[in-house]
PDB file of C-alpha atoms and ligand atoms in Angstrom:
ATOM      1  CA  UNK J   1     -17.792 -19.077   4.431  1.00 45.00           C
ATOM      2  CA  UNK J   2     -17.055 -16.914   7.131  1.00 49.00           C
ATOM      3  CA  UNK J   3     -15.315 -13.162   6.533  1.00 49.00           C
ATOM      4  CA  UNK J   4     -12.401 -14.824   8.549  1.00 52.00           C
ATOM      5  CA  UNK J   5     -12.028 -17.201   5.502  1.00 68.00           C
ATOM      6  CA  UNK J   6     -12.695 -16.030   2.479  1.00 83.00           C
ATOM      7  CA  UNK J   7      -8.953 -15.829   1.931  1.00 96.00           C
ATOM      8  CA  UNK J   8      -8.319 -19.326   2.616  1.00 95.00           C
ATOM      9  CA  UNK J   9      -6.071 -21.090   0.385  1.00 95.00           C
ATOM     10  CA  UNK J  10      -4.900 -17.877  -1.862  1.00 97.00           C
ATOM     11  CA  UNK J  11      -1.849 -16.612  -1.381  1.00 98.00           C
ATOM     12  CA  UNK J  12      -0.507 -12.556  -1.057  1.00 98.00           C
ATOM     13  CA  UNK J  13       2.839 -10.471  -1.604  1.00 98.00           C
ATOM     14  CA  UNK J  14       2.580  -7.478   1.042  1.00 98.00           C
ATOM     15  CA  UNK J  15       4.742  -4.445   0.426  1.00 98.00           C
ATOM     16  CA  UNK J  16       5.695  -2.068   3.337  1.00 98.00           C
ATOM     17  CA  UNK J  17       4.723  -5.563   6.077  1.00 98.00           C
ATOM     18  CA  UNK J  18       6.969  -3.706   8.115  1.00 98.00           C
ATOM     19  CA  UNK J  19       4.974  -1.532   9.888  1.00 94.00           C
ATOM     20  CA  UNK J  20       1.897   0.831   9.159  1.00 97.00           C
ATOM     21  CA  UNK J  21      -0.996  -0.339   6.887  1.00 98.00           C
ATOM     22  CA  UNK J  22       0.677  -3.083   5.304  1.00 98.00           C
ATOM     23  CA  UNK J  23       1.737  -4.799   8.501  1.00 97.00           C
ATOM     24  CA  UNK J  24      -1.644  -4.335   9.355  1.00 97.00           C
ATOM     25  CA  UNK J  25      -2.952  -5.567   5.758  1.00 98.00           C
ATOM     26  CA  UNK J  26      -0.478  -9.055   6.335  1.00 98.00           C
ATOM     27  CA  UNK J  27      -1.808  -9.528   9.442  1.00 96.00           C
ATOM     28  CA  UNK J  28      -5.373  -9.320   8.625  1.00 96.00           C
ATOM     29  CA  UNK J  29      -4.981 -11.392   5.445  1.00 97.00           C
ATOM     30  CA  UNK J  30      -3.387 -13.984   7.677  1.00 96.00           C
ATOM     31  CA  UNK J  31      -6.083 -13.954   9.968  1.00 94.00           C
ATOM     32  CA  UNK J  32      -8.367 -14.454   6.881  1.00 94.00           C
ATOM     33  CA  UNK J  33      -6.348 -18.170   6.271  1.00 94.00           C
ATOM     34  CA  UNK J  34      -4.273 -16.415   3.422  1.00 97.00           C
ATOM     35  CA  UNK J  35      -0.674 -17.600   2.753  1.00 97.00           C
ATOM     36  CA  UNK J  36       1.433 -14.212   3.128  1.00 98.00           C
ATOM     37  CA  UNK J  37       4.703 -12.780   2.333  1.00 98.00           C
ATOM     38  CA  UNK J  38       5.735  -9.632   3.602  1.00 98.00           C
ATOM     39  CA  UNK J  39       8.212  -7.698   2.265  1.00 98.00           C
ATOM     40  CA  UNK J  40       9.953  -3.979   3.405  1.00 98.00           C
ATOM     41  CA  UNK J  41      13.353  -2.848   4.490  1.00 98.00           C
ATOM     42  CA  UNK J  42      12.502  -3.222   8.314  1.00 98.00           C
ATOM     43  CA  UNK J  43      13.019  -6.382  10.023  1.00 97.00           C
ATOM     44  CA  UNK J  44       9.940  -8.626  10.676  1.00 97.00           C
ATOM     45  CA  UNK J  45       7.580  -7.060  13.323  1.00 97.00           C
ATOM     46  CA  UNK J  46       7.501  -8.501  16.589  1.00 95.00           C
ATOM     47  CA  UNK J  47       4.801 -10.985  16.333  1.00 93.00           C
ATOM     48  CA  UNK J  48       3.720 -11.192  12.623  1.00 95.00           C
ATOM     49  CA  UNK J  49       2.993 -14.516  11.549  1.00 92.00           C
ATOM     50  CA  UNK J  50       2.194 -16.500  15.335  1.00 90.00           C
ATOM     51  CA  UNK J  51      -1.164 -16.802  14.361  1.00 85.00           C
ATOM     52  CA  UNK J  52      -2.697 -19.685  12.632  1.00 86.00           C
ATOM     53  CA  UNK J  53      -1.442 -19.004   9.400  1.00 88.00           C
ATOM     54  CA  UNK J  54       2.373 -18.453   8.939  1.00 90.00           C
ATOM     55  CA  UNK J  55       3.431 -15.314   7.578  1.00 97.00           C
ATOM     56  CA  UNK J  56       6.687 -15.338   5.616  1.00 98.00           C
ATOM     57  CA  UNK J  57       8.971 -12.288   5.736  1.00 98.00           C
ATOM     58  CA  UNK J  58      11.407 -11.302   3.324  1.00 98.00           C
ATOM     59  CA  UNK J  59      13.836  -8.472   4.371  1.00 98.00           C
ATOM     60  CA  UNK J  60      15.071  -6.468   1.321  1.00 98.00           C
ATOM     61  CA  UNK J  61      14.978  -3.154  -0.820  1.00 98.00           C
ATOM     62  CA  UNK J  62      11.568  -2.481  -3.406  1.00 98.00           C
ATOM     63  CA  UNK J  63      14.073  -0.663  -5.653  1.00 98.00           C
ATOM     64  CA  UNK J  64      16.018  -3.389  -6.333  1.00 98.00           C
ATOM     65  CA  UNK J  65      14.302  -5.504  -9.301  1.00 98.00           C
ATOM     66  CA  UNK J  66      16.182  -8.258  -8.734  1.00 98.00           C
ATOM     67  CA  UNK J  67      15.114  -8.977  -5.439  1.00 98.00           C
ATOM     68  CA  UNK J  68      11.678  -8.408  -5.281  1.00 98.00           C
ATOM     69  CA  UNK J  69      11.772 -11.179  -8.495  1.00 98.00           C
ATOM     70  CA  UNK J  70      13.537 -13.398  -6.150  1.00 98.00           C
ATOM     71  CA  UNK J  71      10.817 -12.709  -3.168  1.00 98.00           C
ATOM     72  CA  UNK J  72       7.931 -13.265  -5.426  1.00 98.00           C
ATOM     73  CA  UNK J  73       9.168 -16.554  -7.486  1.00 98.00           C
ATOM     74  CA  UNK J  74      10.148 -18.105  -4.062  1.00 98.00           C
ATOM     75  CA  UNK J  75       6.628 -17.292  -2.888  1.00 98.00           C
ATOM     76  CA  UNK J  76       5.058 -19.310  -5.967  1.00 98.00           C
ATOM     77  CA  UNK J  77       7.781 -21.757  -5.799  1.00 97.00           C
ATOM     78  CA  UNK J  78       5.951 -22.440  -2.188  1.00 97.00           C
ATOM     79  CA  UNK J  79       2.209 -22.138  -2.753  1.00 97.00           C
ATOM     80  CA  UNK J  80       1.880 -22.321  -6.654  1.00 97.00           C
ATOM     81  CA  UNK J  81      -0.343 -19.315  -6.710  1.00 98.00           C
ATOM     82  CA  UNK J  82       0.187 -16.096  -6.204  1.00 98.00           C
ATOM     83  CA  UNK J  83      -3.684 -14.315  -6.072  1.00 98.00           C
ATOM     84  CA  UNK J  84      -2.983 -11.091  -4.467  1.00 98.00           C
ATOM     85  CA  UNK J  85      -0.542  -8.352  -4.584  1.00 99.00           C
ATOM     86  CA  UNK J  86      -0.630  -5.009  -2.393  1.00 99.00           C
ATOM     87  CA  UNK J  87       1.335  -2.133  -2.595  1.00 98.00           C
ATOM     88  CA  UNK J  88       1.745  -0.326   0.899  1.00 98.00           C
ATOM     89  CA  UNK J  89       5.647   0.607   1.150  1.00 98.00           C
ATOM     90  CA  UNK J  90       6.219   4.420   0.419  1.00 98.00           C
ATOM     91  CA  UNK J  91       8.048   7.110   1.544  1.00 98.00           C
ATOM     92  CA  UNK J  92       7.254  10.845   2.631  1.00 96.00           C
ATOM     93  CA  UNK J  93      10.389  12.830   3.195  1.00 96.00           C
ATOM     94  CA  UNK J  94       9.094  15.108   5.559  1.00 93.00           C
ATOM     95  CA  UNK J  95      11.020  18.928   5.161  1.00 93.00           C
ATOM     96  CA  UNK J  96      12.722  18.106   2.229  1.00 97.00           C
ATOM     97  CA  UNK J  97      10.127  17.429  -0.438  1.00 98.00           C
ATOM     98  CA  UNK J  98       8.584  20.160  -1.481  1.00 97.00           C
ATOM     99  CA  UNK J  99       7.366  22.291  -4.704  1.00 98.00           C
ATOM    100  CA  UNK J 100       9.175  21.172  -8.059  1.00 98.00           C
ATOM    101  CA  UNK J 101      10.633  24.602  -8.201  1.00 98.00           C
ATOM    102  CA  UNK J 102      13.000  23.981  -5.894  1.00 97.00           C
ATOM    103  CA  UNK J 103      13.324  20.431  -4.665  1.00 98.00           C
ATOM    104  CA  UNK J 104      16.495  18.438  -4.720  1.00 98.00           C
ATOM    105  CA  UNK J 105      16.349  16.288  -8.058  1.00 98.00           C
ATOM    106  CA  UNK J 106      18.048  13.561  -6.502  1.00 98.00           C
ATOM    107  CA  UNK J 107      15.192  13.539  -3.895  1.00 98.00           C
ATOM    108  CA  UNK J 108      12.893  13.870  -6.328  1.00 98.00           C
ATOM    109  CA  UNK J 109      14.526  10.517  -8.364  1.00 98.00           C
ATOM    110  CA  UNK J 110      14.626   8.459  -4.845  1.00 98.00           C
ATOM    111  CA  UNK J 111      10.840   9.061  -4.045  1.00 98.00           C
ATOM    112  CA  UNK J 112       9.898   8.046  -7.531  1.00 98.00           C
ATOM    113  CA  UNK J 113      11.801   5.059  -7.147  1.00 98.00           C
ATOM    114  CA  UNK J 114      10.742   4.146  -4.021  1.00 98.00           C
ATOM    115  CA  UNK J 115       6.498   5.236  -4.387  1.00 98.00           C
ATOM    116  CA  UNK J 116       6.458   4.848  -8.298  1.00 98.00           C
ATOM    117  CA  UNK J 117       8.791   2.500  -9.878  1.00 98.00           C
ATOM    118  CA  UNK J 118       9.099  -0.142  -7.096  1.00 98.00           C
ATOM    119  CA  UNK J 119       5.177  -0.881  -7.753  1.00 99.00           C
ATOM    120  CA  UNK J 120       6.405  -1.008 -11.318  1.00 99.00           C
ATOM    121  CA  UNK J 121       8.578  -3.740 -10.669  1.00 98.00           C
ATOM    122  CA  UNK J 122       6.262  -6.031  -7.841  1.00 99.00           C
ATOM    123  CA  UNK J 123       3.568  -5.339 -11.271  1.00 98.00           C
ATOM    124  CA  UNK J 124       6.019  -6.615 -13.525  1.00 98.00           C
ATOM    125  CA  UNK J 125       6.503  -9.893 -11.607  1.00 98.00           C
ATOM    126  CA  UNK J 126       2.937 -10.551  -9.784  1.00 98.00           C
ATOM    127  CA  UNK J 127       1.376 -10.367 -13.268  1.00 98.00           C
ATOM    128  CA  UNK J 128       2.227 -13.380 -14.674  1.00 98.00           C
ATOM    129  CA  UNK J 129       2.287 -15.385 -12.172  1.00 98.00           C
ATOM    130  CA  UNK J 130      -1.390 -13.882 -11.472  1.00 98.00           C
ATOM    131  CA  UNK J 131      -2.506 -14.678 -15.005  1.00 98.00           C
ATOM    132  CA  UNK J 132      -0.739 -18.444 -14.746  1.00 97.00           C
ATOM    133  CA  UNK J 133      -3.094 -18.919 -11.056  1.00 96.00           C
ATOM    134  CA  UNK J 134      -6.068 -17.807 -13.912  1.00 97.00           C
ATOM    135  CA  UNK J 135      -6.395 -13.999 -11.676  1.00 98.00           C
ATOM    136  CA  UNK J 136      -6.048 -12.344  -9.189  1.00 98.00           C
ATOM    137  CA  UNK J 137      -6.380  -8.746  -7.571  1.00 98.00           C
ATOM    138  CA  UNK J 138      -4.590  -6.072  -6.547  1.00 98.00           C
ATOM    139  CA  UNK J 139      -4.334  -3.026  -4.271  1.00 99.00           C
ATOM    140  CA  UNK J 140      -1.872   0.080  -4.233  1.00 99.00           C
ATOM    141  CA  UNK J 141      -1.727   2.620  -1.597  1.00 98.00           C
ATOM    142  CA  UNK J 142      -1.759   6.170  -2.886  1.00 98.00           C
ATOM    143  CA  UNK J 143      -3.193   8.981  -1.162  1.00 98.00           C
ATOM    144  CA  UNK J 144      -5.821  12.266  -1.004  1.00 98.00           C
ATOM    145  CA  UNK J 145      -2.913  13.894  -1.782  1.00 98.00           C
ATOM    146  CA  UNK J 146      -2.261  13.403  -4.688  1.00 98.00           C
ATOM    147  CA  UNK J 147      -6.575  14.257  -5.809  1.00 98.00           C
ATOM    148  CA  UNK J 148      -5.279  17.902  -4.678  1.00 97.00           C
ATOM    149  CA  UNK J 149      -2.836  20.925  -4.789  1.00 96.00           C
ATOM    150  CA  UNK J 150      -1.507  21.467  -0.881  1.00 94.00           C
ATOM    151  CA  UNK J 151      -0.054  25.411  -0.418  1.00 95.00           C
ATOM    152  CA  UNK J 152       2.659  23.265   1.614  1.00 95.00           C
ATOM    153  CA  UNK J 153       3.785  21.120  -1.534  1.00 97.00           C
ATOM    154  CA  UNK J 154       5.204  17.797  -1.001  1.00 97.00           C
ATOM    155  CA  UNK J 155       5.479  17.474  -5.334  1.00 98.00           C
ATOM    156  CA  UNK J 156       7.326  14.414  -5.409  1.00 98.00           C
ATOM    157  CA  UNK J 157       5.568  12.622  -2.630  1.00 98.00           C
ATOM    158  CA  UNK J 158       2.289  13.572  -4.899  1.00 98.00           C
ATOM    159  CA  UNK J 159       3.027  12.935  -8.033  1.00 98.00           C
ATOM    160  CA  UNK J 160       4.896   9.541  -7.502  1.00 98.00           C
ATOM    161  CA  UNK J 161       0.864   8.427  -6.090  1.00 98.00           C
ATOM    162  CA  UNK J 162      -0.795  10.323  -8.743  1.00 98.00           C
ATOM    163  CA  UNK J 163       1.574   7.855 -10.628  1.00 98.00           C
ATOM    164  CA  UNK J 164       0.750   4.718  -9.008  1.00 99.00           C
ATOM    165  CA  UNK J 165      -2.946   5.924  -9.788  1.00 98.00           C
ATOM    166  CA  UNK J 166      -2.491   6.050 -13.127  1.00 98.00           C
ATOM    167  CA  UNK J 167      -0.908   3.068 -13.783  1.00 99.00           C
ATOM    168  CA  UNK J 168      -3.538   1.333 -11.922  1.00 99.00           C
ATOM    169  CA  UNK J 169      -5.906   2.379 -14.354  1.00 98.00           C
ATOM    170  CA  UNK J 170      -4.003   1.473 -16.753  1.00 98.00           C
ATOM    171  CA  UNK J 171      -3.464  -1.823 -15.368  1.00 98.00           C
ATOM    172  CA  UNK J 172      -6.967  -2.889 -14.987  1.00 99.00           C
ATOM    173  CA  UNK J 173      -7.921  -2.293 -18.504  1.00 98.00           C
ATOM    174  CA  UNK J 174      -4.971  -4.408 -19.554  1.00 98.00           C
ATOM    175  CA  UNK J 175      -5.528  -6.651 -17.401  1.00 98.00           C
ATOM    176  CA  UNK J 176      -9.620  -7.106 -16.843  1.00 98.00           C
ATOM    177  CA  UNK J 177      -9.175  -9.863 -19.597  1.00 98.00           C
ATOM    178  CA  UNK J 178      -7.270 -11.679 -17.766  1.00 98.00           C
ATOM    179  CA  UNK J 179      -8.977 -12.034 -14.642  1.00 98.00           C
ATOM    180  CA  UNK J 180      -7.158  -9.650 -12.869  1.00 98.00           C
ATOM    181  CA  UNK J 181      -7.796  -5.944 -10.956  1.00 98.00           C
ATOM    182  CA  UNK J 182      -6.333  -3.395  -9.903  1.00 99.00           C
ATOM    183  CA  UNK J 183      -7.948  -0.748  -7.561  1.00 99.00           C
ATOM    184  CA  UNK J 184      -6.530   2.135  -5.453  1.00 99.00           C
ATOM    185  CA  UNK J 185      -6.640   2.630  -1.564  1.00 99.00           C
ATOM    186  CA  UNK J 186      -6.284   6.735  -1.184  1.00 98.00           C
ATOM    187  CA  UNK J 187      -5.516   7.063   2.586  1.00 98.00           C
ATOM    188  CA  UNK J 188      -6.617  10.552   4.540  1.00 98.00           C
ATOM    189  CA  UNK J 189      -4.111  11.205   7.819  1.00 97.00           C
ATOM    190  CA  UNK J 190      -3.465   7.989   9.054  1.00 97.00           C
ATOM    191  CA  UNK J 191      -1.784   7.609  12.569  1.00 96.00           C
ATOM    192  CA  UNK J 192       1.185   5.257  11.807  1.00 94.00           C
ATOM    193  CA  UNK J 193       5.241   5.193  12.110  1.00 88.00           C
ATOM    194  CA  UNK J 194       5.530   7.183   8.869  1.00 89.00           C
ATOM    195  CA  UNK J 195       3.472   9.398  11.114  1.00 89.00           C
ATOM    196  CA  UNK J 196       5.143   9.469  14.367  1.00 87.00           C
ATOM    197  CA  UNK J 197       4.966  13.005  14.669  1.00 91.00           C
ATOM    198  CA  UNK J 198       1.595  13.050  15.670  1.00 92.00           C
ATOM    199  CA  UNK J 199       1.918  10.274  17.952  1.00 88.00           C
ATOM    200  CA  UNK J 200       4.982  12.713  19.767  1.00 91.00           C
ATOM    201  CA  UNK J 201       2.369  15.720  19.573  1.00 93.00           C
ATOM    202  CA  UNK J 202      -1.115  15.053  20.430  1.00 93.00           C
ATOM    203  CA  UNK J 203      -1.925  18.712  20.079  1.00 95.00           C
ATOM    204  CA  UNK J 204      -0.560  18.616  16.236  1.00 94.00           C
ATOM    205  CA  UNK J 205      -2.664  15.002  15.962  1.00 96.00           C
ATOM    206  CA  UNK J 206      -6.259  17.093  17.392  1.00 96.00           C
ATOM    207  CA  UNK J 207      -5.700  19.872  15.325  1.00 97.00           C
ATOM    208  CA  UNK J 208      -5.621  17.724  12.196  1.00 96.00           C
ATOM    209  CA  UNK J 209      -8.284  14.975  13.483  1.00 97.00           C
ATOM    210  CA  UNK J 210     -10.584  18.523  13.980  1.00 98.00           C
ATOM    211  CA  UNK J 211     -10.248  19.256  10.273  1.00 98.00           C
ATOM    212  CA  UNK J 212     -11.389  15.748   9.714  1.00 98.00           C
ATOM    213  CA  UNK J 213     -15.471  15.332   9.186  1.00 98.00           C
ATOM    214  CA  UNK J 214     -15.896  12.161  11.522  1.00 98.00           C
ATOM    215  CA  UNK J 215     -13.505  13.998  13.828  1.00 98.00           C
ATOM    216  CA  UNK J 216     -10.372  11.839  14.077  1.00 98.00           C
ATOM    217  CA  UNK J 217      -7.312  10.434  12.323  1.00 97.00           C
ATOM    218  CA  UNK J 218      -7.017   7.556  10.304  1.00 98.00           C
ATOM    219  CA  UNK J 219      -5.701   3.807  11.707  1.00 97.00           C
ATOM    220  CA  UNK J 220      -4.122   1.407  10.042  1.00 98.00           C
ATOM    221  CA  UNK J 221      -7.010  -0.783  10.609  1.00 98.00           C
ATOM    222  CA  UNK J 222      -9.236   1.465   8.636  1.00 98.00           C
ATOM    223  CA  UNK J 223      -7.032   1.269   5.497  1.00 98.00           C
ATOM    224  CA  UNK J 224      -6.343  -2.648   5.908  1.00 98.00           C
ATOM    225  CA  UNK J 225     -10.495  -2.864   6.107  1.00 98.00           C
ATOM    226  CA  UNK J 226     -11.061  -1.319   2.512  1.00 98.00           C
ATOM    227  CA  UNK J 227      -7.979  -3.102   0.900  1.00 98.00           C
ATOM    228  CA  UNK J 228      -9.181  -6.360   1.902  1.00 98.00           C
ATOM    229  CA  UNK J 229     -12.959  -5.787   0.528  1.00 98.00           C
ATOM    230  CA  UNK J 230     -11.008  -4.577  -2.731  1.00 98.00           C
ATOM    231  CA  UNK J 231      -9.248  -7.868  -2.463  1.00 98.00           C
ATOM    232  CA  UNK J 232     -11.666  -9.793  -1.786  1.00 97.00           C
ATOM    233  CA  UNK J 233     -14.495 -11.542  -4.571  1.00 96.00           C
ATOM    234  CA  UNK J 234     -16.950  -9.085  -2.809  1.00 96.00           C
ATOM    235  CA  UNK J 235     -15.391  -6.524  -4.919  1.00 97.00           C
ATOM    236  CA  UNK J 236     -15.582  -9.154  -8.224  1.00 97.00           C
ATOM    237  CA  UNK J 237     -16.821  -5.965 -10.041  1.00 98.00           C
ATOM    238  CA  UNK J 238     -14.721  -3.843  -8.904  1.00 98.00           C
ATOM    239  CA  UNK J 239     -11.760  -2.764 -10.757  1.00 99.00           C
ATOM    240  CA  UNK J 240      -9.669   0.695 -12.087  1.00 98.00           C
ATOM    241  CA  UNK J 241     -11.320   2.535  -8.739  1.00 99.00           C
ATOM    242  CA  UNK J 242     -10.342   4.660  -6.537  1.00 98.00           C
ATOM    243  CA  UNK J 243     -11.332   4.600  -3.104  1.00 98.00           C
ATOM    244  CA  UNK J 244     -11.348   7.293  -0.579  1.00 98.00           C
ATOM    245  CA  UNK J 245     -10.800   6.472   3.480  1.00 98.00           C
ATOM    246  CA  UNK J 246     -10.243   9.775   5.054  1.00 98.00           C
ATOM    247  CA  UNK J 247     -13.144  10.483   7.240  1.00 98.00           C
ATOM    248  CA  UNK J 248     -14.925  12.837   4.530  1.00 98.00           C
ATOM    249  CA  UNK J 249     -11.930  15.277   4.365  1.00 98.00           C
ATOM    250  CA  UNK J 250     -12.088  15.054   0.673  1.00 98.00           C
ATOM    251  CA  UNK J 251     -15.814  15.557   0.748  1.00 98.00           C
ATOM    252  CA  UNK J 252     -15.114  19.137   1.998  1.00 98.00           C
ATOM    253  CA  UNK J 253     -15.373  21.865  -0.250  1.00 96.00           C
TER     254      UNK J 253
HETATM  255  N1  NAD H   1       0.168   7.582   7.172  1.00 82.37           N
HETATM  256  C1  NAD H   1      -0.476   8.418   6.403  1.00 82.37           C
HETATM  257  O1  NAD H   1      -1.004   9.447   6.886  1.00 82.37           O
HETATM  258  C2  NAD H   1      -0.635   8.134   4.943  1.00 82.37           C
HETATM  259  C3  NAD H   1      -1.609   8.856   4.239  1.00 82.37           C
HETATM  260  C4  NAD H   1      -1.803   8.582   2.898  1.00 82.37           C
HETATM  261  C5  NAD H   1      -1.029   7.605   2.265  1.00 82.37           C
HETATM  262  N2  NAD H   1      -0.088   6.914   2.948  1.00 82.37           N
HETATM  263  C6  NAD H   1       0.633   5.870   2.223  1.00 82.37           C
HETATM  264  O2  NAD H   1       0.304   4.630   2.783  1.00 82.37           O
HETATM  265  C7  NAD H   1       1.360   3.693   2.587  1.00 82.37           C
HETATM  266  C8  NAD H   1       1.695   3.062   3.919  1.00 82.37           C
HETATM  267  O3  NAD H   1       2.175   4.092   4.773  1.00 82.37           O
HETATM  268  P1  NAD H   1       2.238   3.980   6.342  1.00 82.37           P
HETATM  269  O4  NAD H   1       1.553   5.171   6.868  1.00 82.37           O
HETATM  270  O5  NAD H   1       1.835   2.645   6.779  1.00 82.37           O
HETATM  271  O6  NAD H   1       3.811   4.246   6.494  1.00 82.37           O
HETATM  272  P2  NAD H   1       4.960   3.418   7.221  1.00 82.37           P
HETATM  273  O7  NAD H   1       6.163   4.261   7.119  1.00 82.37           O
HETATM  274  O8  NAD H   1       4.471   3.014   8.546  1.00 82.37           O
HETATM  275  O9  NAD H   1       5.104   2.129   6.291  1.00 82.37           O
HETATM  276  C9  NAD H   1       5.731   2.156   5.049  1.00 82.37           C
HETATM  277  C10 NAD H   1       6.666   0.969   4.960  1.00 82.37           C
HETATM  278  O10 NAD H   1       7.323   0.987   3.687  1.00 82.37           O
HETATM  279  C11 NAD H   1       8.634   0.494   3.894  1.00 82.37           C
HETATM  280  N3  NAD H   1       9.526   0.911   2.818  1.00 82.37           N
HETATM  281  C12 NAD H   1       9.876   2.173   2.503  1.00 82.37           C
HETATM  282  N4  NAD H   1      10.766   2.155   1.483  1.00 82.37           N
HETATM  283  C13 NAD H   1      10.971   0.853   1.159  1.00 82.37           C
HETATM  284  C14 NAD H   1      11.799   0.201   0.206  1.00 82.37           C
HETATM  285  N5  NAD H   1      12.587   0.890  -0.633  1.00 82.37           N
HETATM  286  N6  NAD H   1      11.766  -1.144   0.148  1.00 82.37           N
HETATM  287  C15 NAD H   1      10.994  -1.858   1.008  1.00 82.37           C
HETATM  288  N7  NAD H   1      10.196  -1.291   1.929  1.00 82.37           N
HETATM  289  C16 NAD H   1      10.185   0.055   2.008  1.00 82.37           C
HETATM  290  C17 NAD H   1       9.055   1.095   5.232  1.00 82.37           C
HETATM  291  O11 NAD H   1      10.154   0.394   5.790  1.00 82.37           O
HETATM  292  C18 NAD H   1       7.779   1.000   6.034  1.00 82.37           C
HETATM  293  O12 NAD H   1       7.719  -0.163   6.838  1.00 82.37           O
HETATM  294  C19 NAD H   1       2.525   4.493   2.009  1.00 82.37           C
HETATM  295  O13 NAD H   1       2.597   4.244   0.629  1.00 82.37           O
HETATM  296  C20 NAD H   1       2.141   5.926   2.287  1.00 82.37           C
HETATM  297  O14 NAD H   1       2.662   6.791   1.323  1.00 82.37           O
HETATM  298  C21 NAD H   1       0.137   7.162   4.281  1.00 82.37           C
END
């Protein structure tokens, strides 16, 4: 079997497939022969899904319980299987999060919901449709940030991951019996929409890319690369990790 098909015939439920790391996460699962569905607030990108494998989209809110049941028991009323399940959508609100002593508590409730609960609910239905396929695996998105303090806090943005870390812990103990596991991507700077700032300042982008060991930001490729070995039955013994892909920044002292 080729890397370009070890996904054939297993299916995937893609958070945040609406740009970033988890449109590029679809697409690369795609490419691999698996059966995705994307799901995130944005439209479907331009493109997603014209490869050889279809990609199916579903256009709708990760806070909303309801709907991301609907997304995910239409996708196993399709392909009967539902193997893998990654976690990508998130939000940074830029400005306005900041240290617990003085954020907005509404704020603070929305990012939870959004980075924290909404993985709660895609857990909630994945699971048993994982454990009815026999397994499966799955990856959430968190961050360096939340492994550290930052003397420009973003506390909500951090804890929500730190969060999502924990209960992926969590969730591969429960789980390991059953086949399935959980692991965490932790991102460094990545250059994508929720990023666009560096893309409209190059200077900002090369002062950040200097701090960086191997000297330059993040892609989205890079991250999709590490969730898919996590995926993947490469990683068979792999499970309650954490794995860091931020160009040694965290290997700094
Ligand atoms: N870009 C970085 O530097 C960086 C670094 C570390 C971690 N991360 C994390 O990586 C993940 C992917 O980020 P990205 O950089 O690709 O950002 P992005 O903004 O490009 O993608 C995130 C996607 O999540 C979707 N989304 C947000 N709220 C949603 C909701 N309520 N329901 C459905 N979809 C929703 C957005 O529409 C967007 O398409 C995020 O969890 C982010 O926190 C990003």
């Amino acid at each position: 079997m080729t890397r370009f098909e070890r996904f054939s015939g297993r299916s995937a439920f893609v958070t945040g497939a609406g740009g970033g790391m988890g449109l590029s996460i679809a697409r690369d699962l795609a490419d691999a022969g698996c059966a995705v569905t994307g799901f995130d607030l944005k439209a479907r990108p331009d493109g997603l899904g014209e490869g050889d494998t279809p990609v199916a989209y579903v256009r709708g809110d990760l806070t909303d319980e309801a709907a991301v049941g609907r997304a995910i028991d239409d996708l196993f009323s399709r392909h009967g299987r539902l193997d893998y399940l990654v976690n990508a959508a998130g939000i940074l609100l830029f400005g306005k999060d900041r240290s617990a002593a003085e954020i907005d508590l509404a704020l603070w409730d929305r990012v939870m919901a959004v980075n924290l609960k909404s993985v709660v609910h895609t857990c909630r239905h994945a699971i048993p449709r994982m454990r009815q396929g026999g397994g499966g695996a799955m990856v959430h998105i968190a961050t360096i940030q939340c492994l550290r303090g930052d003397p420009a806090p973003q506390d909500a943005y951090q804890a929500s991951k730190a969060g999502v870390t924990a209960l992926s812990k969590s969730l591969a103990v429960q789980l390991a019996g059953d086949g399935i596991r959980s692991n965490v991507v932790h991102p460094g700077p990545t250059l994508s929409p929720m990023q666009r700032r560096w893309q409209e300042d190059p200077r900002a982008a090369a002062r950040v890319a200097e701090q960086i060991p191997l000297g330059r930001l993040g892609t989205p490729a890079d991250i999709s690369r590490a969730a898919l070995f996590l995926l993947s039955d490469e990683a068979s013994f792999i499970t309650g990790a954490e794995l860091i892909v931020d160009g040694g920044l965290m290997a700094l002292p």
